[in-house]
PDB file of C-alpha atoms in Angstrom:
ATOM      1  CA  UNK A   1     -95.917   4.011 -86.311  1.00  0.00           C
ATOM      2  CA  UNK A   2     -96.253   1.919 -89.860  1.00  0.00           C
ATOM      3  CA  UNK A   3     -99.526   1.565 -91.105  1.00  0.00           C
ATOM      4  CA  UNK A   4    -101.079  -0.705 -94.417  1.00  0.00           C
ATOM      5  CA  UNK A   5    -104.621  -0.595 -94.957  1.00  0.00           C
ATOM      6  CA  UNK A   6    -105.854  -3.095 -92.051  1.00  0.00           C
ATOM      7  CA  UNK A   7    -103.042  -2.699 -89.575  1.00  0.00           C
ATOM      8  CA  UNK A   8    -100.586  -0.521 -87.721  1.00  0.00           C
ATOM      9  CA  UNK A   9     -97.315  -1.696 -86.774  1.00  0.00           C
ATOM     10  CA  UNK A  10     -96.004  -0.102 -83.112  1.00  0.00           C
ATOM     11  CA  UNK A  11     -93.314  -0.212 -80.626  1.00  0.00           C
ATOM     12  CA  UNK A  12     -94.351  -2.518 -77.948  1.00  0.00           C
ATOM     13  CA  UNK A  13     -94.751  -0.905 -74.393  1.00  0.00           C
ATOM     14  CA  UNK A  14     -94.857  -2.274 -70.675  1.00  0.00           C
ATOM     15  CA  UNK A  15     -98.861  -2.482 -70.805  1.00  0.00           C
ATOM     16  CA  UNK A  16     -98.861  -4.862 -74.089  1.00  0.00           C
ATOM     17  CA  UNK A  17     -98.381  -7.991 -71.256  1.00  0.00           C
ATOM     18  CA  UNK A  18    -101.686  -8.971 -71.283  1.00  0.00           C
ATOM     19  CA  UNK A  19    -102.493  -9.211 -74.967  1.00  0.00           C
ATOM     20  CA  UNK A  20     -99.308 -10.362 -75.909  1.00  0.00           C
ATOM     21  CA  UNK A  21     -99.438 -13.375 -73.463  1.00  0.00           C
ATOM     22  CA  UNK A  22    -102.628 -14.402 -75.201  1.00  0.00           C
ATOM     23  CA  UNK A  23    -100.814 -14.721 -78.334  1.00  0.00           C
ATOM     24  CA  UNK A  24     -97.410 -16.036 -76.776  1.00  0.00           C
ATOM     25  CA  UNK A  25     -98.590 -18.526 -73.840  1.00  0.00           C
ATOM     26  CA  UNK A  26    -100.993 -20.415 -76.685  1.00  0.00           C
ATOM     27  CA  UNK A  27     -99.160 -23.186 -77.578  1.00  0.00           C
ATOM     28  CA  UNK A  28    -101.023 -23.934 -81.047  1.00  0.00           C
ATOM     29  CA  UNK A  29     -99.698 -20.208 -81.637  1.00  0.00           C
ATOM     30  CA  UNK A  30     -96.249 -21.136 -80.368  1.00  0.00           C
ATOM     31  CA  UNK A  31     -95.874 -24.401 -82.063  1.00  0.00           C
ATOM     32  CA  UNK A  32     -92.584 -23.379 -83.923  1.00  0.00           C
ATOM     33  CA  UNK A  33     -90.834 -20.998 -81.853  1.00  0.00           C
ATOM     34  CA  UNK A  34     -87.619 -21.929 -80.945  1.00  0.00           C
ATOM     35  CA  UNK A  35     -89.115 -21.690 -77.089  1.00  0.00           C
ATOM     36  CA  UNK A  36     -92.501 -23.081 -77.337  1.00  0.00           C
ATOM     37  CA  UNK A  37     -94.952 -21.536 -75.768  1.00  0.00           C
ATOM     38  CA  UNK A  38     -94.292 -18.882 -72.837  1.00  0.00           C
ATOM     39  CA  UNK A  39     -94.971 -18.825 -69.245  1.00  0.00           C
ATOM     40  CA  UNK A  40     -95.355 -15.383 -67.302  1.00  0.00           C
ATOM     41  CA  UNK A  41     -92.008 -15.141 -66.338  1.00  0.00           C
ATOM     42  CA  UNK A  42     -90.564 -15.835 -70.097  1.00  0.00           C
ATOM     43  CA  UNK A  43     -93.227 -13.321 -71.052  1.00  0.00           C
ATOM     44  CA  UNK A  44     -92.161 -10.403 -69.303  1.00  0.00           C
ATOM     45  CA  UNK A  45     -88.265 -10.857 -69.820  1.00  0.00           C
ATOM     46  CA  UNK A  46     -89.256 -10.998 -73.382  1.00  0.00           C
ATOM     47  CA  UNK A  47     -91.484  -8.061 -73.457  1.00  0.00           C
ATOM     48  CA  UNK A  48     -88.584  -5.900 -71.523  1.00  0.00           C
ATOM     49  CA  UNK A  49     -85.777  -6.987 -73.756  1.00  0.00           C
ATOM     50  CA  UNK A  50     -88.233  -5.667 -77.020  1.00  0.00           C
ATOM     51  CA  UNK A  51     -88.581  -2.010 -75.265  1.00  0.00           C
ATOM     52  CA  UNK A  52     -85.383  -2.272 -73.938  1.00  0.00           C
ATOM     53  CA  UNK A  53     -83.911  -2.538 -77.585  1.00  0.00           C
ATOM     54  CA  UNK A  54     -85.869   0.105 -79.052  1.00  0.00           C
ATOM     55  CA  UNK A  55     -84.168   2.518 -75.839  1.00  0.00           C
ATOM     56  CA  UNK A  56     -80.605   1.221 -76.555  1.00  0.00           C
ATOM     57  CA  UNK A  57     -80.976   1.776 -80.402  1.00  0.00           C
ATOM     58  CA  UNK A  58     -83.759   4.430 -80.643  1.00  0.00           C
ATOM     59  CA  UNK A  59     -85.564   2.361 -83.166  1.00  0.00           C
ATOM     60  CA  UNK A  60     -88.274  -0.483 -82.586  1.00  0.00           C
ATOM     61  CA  UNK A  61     -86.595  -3.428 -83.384  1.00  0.00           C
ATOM     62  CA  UNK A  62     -89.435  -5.453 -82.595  1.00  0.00           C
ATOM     63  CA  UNK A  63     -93.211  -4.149 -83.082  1.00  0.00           C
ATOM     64  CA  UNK A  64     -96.238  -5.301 -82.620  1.00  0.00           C
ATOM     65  CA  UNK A  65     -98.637  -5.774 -85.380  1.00  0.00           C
ATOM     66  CA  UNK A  66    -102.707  -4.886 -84.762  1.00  0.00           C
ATOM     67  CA  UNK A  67    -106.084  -4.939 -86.513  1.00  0.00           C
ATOM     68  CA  UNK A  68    -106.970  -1.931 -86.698  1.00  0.00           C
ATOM     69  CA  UNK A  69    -110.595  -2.788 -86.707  1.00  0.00           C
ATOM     70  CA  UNK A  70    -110.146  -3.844 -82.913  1.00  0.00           C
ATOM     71  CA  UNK A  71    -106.936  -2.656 -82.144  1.00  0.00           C
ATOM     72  CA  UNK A  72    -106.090  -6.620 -81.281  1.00  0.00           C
ATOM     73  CA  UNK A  73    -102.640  -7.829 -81.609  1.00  0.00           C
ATOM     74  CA  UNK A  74    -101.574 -10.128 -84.170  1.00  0.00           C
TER      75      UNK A  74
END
């Protein structure tokens, strides 16, 4: 884990789904992502290929970044 004064930076894992697709399936959030925003489906294949990376190369290549005041991902 990385940490800076207000957040911690962490591979993502199988039970992130549900606060990642708050950030993900908004599209204000998603406005400029090459693939708008995301439905369930598109969620989960891009939540397995992020821990699937950090298996194959045994180093997050993706992480999520949250407050630590409420542990809420950014």
């Amino acid at each position: 884990m990385i940490s800076t004064p207000r957040t911690n930076l962490i591979p993502f894992q199988q039970d992130d789904v549900d606060r990642l697709g708050a950030v993900l399936s908004e599209p204000r959030v998603m406005t400029f992502s090459d693939h708008g925003a995301m439905n369930d489906a598109a969620l989960c294949d891009w939540l397995q290929r992020a821990i699937q990376t950090t298996e194959d190369h045994q180093l997050p290549l993706k992480l999520a970044i949250c407050l630590k005041s409420d542990d809420g991902l950014i």
